[in-house]
CSV table of C-alpha atoms and ligand atoms in Angstrom, one decimal:
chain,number,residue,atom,x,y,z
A,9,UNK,CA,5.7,-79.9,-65.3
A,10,UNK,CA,7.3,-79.7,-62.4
A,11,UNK,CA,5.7,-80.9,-59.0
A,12,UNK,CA,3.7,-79.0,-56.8
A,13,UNK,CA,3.2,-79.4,-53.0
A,14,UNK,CA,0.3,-77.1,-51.7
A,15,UNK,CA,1.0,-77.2,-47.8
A,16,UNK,CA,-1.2,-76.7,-44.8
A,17,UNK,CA,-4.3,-76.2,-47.0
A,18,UNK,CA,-7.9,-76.6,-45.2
A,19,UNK,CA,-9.5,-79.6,-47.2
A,20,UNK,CA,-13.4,-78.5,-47.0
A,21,UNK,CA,-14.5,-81.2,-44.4
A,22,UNK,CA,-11.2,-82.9,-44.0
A,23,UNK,CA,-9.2,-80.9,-41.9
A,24,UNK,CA,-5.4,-79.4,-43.0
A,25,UNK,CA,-3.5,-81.5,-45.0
A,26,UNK,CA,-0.9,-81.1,-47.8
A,27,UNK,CA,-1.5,-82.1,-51.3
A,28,UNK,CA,1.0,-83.2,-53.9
A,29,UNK,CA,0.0,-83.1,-57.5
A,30,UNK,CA,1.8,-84.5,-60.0
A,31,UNK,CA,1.2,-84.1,-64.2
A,32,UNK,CA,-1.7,-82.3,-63.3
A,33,UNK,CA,-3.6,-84.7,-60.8
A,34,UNK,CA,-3.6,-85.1,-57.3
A,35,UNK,CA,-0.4,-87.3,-56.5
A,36,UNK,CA,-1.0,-87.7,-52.6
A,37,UNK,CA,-2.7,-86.1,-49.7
A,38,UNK,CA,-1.8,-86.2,-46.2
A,39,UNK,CA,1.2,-84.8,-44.4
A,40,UNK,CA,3.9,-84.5,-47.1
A,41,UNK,CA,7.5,-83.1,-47.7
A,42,UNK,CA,8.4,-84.1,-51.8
A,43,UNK,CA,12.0,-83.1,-52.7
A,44,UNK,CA,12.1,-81.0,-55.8
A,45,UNK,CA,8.3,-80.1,-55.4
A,46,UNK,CA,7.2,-76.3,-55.9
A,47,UNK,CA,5.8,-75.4,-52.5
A,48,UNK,CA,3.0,-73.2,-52.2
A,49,UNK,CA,2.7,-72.2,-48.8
A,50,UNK,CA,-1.3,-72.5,-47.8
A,51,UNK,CA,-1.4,-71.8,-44.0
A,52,UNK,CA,-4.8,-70.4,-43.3
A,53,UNK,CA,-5.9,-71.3,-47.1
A,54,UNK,CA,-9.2,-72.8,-47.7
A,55,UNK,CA,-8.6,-75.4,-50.8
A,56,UNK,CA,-11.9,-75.2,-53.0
A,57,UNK,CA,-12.9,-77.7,-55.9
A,58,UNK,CA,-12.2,-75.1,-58.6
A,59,UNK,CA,-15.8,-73.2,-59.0
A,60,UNK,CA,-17.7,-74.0,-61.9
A,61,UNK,CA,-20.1,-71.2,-63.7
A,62,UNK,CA,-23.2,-72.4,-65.7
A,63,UNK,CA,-23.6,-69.2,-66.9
A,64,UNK,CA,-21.3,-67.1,-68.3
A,65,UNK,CA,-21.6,-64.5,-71.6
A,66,UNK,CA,-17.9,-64.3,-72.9
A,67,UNK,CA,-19.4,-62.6,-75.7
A,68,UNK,CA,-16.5,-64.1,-78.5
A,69,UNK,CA,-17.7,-64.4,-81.4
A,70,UNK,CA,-19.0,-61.1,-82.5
A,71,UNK,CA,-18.8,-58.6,-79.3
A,72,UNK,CA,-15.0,-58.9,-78.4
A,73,UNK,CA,-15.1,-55.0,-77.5
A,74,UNK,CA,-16.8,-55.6,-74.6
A,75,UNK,CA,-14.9,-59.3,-73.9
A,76,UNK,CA,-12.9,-62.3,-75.4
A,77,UNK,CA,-12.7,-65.5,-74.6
A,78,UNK,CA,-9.2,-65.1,-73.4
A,79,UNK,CA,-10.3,-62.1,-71.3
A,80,UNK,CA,-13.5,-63.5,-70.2
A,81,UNK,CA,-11.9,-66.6,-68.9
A,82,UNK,CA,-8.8,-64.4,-67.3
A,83,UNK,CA,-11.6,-63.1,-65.2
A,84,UNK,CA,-12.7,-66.4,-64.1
A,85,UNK,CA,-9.4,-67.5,-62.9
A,86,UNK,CA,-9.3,-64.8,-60.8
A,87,UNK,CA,-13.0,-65.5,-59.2
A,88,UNK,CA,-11.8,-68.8,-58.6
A,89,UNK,CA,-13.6,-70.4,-61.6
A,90,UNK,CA,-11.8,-73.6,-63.5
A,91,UNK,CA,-14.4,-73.8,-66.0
A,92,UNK,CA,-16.9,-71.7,-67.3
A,93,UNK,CA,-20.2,-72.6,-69.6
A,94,UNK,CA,-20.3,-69.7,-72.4
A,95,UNK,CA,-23.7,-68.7,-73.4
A,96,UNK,CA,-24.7,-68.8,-77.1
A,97,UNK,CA,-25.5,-65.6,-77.1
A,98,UNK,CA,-22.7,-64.2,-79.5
A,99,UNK,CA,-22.8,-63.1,-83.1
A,100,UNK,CA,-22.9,-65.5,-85.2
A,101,UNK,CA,-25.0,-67.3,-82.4
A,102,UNK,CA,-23.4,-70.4,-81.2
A,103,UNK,CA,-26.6,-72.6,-83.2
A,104,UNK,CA,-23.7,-74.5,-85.6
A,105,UNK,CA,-21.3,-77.2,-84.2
A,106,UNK,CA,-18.7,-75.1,-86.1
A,107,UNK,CA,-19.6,-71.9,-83.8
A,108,UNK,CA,-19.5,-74.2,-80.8
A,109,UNK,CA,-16.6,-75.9,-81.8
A,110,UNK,CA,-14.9,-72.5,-82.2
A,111,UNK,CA,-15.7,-71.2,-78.4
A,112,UNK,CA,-14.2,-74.5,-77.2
A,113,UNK,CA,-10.6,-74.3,-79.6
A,114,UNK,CA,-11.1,-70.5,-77.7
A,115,UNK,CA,-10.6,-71.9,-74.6
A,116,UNK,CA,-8.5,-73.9,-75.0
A,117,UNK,CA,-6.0,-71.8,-76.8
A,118,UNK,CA,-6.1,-69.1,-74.1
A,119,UNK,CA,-5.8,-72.2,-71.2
A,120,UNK,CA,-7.1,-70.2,-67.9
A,121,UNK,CA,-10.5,-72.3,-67.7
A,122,UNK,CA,-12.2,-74.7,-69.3
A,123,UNK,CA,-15.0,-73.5,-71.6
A,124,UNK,CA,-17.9,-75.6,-72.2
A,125,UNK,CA,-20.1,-74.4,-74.9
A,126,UNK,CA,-23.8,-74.1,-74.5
A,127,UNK,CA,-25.9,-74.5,-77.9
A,128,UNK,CA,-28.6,-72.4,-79.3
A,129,UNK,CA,-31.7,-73.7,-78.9
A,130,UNK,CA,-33.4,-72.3,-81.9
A,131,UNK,CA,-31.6,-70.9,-84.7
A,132,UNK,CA,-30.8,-67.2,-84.5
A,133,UNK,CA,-32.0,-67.6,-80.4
A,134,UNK,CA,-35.6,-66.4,-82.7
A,135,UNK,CA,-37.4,-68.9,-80.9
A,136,UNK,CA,-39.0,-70.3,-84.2
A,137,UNK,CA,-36.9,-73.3,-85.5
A,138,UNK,CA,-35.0,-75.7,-83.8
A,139,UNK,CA,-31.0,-75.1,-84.0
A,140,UNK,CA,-28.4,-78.4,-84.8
A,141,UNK,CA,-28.7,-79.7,-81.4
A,142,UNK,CA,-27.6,-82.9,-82.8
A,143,UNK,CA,-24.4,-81.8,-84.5
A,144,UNK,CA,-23.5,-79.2,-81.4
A,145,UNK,CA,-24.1,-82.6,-79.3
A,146,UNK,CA,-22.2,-85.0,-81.4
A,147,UNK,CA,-18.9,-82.1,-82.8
A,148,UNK,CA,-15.7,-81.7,-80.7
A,149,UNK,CA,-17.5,-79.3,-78.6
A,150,UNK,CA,-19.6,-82.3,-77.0
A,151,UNK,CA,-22.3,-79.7,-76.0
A,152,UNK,CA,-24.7,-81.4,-73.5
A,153,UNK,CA,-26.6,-78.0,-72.2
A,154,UNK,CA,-28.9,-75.8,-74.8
A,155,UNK,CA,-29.8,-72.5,-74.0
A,156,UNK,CA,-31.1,-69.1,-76.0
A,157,UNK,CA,-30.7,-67.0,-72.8
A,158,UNK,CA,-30.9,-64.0,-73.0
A,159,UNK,CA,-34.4,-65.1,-74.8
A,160,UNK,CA,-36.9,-67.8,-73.6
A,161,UNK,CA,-38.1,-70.3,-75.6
A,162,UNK,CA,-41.7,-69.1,-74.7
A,163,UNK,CA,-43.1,-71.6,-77.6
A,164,UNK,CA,-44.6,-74.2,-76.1
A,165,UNK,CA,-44.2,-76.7,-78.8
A,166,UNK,CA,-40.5,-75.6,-80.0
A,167,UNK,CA,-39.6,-75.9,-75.9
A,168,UNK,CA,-41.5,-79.5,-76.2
A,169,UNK,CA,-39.6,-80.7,-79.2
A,170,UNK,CA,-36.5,-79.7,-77.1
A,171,UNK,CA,-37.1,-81.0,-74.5
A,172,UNK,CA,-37.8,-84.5,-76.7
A,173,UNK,CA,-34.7,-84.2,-78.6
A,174,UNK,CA,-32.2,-83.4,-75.6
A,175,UNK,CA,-33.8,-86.3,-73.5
A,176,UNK,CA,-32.7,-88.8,-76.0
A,177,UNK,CA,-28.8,-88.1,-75.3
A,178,UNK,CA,-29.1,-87.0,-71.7
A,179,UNK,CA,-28.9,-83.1,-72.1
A,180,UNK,CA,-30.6,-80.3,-71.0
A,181,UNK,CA,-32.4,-77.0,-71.6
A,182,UNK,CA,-31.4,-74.0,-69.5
A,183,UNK,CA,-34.7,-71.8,-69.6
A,184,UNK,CA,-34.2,-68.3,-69.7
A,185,UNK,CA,-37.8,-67.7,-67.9
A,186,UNK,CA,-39.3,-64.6,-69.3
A,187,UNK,CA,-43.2,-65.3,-71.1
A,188,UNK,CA,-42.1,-62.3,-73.5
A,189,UNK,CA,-45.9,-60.6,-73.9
A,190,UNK,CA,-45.3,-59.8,-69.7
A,191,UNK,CA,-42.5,-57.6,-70.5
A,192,UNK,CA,-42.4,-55.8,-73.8
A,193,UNK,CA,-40.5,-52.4,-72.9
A,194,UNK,CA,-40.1,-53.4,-69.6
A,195,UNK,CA,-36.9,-51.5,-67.4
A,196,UNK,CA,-37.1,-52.9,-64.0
A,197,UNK,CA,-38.8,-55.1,-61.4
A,198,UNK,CA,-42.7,-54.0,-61.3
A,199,UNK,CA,-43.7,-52.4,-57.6
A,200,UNK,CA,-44.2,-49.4,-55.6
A,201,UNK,CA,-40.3,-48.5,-56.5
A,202,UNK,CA,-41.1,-48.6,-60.6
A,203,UNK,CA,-44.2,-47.0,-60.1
A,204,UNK,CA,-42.6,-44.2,-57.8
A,205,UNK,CA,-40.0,-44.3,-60.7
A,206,UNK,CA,-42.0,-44.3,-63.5
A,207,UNK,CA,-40.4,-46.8,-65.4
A,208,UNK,CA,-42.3,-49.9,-67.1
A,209,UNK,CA,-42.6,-52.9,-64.7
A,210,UNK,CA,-41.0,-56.2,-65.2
A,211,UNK,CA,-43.9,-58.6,-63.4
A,212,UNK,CA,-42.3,-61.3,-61.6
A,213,UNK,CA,-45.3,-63.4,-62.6
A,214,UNK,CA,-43.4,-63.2,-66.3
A,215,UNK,CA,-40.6,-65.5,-65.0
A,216,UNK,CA,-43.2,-67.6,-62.5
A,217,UNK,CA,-45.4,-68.6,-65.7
A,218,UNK,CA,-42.9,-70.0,-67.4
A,219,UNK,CA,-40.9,-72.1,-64.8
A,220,UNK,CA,-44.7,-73.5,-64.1
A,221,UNK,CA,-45.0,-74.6,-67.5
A,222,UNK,CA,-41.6,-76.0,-67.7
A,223,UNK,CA,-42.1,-78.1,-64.5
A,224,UNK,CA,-45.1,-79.4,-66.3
A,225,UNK,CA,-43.1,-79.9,-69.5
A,226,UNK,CA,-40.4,-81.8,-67.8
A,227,UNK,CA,-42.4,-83.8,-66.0
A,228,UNK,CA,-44.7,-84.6,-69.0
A,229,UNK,CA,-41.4,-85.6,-71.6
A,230,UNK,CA,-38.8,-86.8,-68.4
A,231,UNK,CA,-36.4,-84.4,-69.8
A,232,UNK,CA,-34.4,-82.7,-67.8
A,233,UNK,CA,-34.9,-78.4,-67.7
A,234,UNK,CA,-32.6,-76.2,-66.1
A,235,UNK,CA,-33.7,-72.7,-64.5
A,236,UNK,CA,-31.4,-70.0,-65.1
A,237,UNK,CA,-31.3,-66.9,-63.1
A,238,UNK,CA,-34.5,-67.6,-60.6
A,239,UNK,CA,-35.2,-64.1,-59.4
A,240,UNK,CA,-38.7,-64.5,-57.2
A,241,UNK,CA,-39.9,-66.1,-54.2
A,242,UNK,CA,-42.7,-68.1,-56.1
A,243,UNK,CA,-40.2,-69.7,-58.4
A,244,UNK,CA,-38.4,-71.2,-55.3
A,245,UNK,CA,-41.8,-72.2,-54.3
A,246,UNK,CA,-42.4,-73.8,-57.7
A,247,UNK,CA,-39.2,-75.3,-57.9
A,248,UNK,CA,-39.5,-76.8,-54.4
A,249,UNK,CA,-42.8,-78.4,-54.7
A,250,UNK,CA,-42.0,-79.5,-58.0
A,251,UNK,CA,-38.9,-81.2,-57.0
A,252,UNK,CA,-40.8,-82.9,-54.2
A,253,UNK,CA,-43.0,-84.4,-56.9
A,254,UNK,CA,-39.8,-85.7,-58.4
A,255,UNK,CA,-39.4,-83.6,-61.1
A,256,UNK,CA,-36.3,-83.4,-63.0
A,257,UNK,CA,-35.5,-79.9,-62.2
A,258,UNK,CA,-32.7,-77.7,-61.1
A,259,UNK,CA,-32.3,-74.3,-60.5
A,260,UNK,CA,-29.8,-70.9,-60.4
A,261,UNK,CA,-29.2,-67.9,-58.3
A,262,UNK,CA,-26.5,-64.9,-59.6
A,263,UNK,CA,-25.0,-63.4,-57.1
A,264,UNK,CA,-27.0,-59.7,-57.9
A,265,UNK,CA,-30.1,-61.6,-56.9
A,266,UNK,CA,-28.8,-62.8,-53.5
A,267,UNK,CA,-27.7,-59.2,-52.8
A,268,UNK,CA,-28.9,-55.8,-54.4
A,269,UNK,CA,-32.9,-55.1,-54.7
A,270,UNK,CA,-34.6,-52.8,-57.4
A,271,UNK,CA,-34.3,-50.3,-55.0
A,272,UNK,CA,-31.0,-49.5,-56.4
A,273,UNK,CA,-32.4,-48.4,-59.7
A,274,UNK,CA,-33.4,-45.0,-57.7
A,275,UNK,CA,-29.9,-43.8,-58.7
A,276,UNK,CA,-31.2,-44.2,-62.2
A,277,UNK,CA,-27.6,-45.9,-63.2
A,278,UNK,CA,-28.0,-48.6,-65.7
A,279,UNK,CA,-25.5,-50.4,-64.2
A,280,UNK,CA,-27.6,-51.9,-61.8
A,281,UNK,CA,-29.8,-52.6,-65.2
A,282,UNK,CA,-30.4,-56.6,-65.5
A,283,UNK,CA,-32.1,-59.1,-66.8
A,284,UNK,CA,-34.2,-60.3,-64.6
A,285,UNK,CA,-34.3,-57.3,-63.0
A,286,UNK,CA,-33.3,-56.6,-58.9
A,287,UNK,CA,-36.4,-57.6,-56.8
A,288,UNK,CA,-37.5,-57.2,-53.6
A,289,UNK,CA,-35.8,-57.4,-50.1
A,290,UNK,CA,-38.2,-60.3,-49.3
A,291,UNK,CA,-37.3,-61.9,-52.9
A,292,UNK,CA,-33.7,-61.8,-51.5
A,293,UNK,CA,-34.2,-63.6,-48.5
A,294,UNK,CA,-36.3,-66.2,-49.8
A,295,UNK,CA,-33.6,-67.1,-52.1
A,296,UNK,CA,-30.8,-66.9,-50.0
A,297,UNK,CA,-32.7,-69.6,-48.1
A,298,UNK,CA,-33.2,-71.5,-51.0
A,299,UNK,CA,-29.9,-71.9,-51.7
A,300,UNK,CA,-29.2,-72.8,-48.0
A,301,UNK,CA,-31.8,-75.5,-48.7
A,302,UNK,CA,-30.5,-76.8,-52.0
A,303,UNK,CA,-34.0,-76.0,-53.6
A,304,UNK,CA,-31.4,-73.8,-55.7
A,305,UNK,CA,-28.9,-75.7,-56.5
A,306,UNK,CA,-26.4,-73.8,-57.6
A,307,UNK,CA,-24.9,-70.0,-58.1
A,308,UNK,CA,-24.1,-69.0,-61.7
A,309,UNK,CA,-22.7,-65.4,-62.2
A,310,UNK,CA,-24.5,-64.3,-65.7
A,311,UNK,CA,-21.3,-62.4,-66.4
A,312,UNK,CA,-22.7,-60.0,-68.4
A,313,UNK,CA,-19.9,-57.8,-70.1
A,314,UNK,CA,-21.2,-54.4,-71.9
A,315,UNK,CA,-18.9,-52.1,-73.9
A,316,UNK,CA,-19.6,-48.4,-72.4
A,317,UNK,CA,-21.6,-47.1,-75.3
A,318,UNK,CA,-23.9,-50.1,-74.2
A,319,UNK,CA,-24.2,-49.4,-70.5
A,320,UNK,CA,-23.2,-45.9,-69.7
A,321,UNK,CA,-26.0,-44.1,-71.2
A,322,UNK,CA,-29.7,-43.1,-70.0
A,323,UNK,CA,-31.7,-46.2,-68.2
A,324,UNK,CA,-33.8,-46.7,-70.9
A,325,UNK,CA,-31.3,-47.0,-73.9
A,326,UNK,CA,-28.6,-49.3,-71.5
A,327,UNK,CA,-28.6,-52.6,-72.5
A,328,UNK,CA,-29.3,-55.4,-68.9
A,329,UNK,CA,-26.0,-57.3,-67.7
A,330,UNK,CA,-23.5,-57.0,-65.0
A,331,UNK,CA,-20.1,-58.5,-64.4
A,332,UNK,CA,-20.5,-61.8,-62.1
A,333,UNK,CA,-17.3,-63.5,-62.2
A,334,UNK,CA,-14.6,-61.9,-60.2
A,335,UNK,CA,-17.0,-60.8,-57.5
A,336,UNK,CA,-19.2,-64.0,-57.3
A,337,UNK,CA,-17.2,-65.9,-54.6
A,338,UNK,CA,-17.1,-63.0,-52.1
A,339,UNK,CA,-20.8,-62.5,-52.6
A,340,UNK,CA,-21.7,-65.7,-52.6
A,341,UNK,CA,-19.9,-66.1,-48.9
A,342,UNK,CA,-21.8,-62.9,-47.9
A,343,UNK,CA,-25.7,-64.6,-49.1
A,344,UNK,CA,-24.4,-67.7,-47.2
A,345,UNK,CA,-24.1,-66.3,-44.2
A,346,UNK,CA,-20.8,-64.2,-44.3
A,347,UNK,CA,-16.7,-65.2,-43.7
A,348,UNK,CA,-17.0,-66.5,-40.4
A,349,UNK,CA,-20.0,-68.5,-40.5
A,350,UNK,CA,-20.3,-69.5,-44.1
A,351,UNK,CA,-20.4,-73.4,-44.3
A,352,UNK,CA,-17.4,-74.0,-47.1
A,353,UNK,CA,-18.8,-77.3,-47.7
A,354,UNK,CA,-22.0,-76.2,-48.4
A,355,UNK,CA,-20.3,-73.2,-50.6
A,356,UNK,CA,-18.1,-76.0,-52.4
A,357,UNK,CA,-21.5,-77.8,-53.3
A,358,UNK,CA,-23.3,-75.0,-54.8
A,359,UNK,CA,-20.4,-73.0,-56.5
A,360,UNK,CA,-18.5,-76.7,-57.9
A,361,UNK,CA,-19.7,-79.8,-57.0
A,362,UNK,CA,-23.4,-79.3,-58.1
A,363,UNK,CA,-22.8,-76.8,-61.5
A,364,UNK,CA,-20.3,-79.4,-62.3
A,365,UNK,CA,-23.1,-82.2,-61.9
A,366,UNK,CA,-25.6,-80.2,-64.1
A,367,UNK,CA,-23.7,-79.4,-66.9
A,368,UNK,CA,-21.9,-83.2,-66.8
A,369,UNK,CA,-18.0,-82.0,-66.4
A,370,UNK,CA,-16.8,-84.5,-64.6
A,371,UNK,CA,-13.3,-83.4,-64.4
A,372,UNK,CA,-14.6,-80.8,-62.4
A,373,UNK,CA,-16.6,-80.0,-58.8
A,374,UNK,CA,-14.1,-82.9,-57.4
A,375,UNK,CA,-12.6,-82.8,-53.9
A,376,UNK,CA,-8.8,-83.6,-54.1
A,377,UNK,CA,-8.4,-87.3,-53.7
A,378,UNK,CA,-5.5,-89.3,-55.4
A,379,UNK,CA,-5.9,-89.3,-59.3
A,380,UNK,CA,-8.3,-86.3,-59.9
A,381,UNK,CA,-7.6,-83.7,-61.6
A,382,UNK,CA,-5.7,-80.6,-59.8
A,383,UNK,CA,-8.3,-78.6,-60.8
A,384,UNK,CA,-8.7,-76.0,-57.2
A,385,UNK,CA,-8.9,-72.6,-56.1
A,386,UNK,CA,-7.4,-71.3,-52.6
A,387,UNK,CA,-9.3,-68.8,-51.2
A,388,UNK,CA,-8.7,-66.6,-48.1
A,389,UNK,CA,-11.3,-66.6,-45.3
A,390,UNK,CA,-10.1,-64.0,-43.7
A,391,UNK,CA,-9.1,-61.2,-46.4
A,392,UNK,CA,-11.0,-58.7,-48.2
A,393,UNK,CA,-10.8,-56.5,-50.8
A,394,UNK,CA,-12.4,-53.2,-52.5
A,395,UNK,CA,-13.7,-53.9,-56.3
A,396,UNK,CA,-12.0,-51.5,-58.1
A,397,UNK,CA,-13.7,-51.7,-61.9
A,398,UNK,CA,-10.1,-50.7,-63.4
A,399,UNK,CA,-8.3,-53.4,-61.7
A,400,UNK,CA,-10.9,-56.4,-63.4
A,401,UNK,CA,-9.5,-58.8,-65.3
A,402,UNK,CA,-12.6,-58.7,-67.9
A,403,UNK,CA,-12.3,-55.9,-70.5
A,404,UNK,CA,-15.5,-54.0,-69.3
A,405,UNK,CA,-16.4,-52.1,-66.3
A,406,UNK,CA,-20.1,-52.9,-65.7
A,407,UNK,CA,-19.9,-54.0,-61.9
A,408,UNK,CA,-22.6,-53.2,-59.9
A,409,UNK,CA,-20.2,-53.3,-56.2
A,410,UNK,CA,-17.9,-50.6,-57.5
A,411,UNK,CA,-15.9,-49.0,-54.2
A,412,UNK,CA,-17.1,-52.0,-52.1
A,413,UNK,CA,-15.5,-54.0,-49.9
A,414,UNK,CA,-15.7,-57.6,-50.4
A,415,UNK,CA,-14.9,-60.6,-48.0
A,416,UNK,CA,-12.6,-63.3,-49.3
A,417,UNK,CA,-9.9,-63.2,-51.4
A,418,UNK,CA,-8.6,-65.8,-54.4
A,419,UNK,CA,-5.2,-66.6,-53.8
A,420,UNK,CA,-4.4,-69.2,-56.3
A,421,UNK,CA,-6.7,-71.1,-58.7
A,422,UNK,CA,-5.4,-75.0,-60.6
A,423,UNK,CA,-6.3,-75.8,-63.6
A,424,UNK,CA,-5.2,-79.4,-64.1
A,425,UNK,CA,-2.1,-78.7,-61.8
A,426,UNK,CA,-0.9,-75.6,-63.8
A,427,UNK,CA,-1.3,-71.7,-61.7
A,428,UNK,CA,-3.9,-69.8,-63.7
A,429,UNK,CA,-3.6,-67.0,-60.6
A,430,UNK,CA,-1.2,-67.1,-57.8
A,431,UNK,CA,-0.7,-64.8,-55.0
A,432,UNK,CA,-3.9,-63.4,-56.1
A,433,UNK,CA,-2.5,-62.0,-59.3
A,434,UNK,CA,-3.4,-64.3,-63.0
A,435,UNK,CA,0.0,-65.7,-64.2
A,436,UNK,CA,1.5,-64.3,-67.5
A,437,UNK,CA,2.7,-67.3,-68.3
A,438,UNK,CA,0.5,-70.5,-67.2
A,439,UNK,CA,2.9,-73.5,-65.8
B,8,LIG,C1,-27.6,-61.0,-70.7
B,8,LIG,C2,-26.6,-60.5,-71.7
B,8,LIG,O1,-26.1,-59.4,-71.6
B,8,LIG,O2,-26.1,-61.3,-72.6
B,8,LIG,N1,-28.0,-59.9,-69.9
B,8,LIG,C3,-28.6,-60.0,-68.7
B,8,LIG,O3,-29.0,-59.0,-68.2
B,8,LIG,N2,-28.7,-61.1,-68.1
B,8,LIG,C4,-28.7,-61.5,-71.5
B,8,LIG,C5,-30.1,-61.4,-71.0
B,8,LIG,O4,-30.5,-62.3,-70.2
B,8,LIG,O5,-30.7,-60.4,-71.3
């Protein structure tokens, strides 16, 4: 491979400097000419740790009309994502270390991120018996987070044993907080806008009940528990006071949540259909400010990919999910306090550093420094664009910011030294 000098880059917190990297890790940093080095020319070029996504539904195995993992993580090259965790949601569920095994050789085949496999938490995601954590933990897939998003393990005693068994090898659940007897044939976020709607109610007490048991769970077994998707201003408040009693607990925002409210479901287009559902403007706030604060910890897009048949069809039928990951860095600038004020080390922290942390990939969420990994994403501050749902990189078109404009642009995203995307377009050919 040959060498590549990225000049005049803005090092998050360190100023413009050049960086060489060399066989895919950072050779040298500083002011730098290297004869024979590919230059990339990145005046005016913030230089990112790659972004990292906790949450993301690539659908492969089982759903590969509405994405693949090679399309999936195409996308998240282009959001500025060098690895991606894939949900286990997929058909056959990924609840075998030869399903999660089979993700990862995915991944790797199609080379534009690293995907880390999450594991099932219960076989079938039914919520009833425990899935092969120990085989998903201990196969080539060296899964470390277990998840059945998309369902929560509202058991108390399956979520206990869980808890038990991840604990003894350092892992983690990821709750998908929804106690499921709140919101049978529920369609949105329950409030004067549903009931003016007339569409079942989604209480936000449904999510709240469950992160409040969890926080008691975690604390009771020290296991870890992770919070996907937190959609309400009393989870933050749960989360917070919890931490502050030293709880092992950490915490997610998608970029929908930090953004769009259930007003948006007066159009009555399922796109804006999700799981949780939009909330309120004061919802919104409260968790923009929680993420300012770190009582979130990180952003994680739930890249939701529906074939049409799914999505573009009456409310009720539509199934929830919306693409995250090619729009998640702009929006995330935006809940942050928008392209000129947004604090890039504080955006560096919550979209790499920490989801790196959480789901222990410690190639990634690094800042360059001689001997790490090249794995980075160079972003323009002062660009925008217009989502245009044809021009995505994922096979489906389920984005909720359709015709609008968007601050920040990726120019160029590393994975381990090699150009998954540069000058803004994903390479053919990665080198
Ligand atoms: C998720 C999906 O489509 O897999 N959808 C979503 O709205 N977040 C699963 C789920 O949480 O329902």
């Amino acid at each position: 491979m040959t060498d590549r000098l990225i000049k005049g880059a803005d090092l998050v917190g360190k100023g413009r400097r050049d960086v060489l990297i060399r066989d895919g890790r950072v050779a040298e940093i500083g002011s730098l000419t290297a004869a024979g080095a590919e230059v990339v020319d990145a005046d005016g070029l913030v230089l990112l740790p790659g972004l990292v996504d906790l949450h993301t539904h690539l659908r492969e195995p089982g759903r590969e009309d509405a994405e693949t993992v090679r399309s999936g993580t195409r996308a998240a090259a282009k959001g500025g994502y060098t690895a991606v965790c894939a949900m286990a949601n997929s058909y056959p569920v990924a609840d075998t270390a030869g399903v999660v095994e089979q993700v990862a050789a995915l991944g790797k085949a199609a080379g534009y991120a690293d995907v880390q496999p999450i594991g099932a938490v219960s076989i079938g995601l039914e919520g009833k018996q425990l899935a092969e954590i120990g085989a998903m933990a201990g196969s080539a897939a060296n899964v470390r987070v277990f998840s059945d998003d998309g369902h929560c393990v509202s058991d108390p005693v399956l979520m206990r044993r869980a808890l038990e068994y991840v604990k003894t090898f350092g892992g983690l659940i990821a709750q998908h907080a929804e106690e499921p007897r709140l919101t049978e044939g529920a369609q949105m976020n329950e409030g004067p806008v549903s009931a003016e709607l007339g569409l079942p109610g989604w209480p936000s007490v449904a999510e709240e009940a469950i992160i409040a048991r969890d926080v008691l769970l975690a604390e009771y077994t020290g296991a870890r528990v992770h919070f996907c998707h937190v959609s309400t201003a009393r989870s933050v408040d749960i989360i917070r006071e919890a931490k502050a009693r030293g709880a092992q607990v950490t915490a997610e925002v998608c970029p929908h949540h930090l953004l769009l409210t259930d007003e948006a479901a007066r159009t009555y287009d399922p796109v804006y259909k999700v799981n949780p559902p939009l909330r309120r403007d004061a919802d919104v706030a409260v968790l923009r400010a929680a993420l300012a604060e770190g009582v979130i910890d990180a952003v994680a897009t739930d890249h939701a990919p529906h074939a049409p048949q799914d999505k573009d069809c009456e409310w009720a039928a539509a199934r929830p999910g919306m693409l995250g990951l090619e729009t998640a860095l702009s929006i995330a600038v935006l809940a942050l306090g928008g392209p000129d004020d947004v604090d890039w080390d504080l955006l560096a922290e919550r979209t790499s550093r920490t989801p790196a942390r959480i789901a222990g990939l410690e190639a990634h969420g690094r800042d360059p420094q001689p001997g790490a990994e090249a794995n980075f994403t160079l972003v323009d501050p002062a660009a925008s664009w217009t989502v245009v749902p044809e021009g995505l990189a994922s096979l489906s078109r389920n984005t909720p910011y359709a015709g609008r404009k968007l601050p920040v642009t990726v120019q160029a995203t590393f994975l381990r030294g090699r150009a998954t995307v540069l000058n803004g377009t994903i390479a053919e050919e990665i080198q």
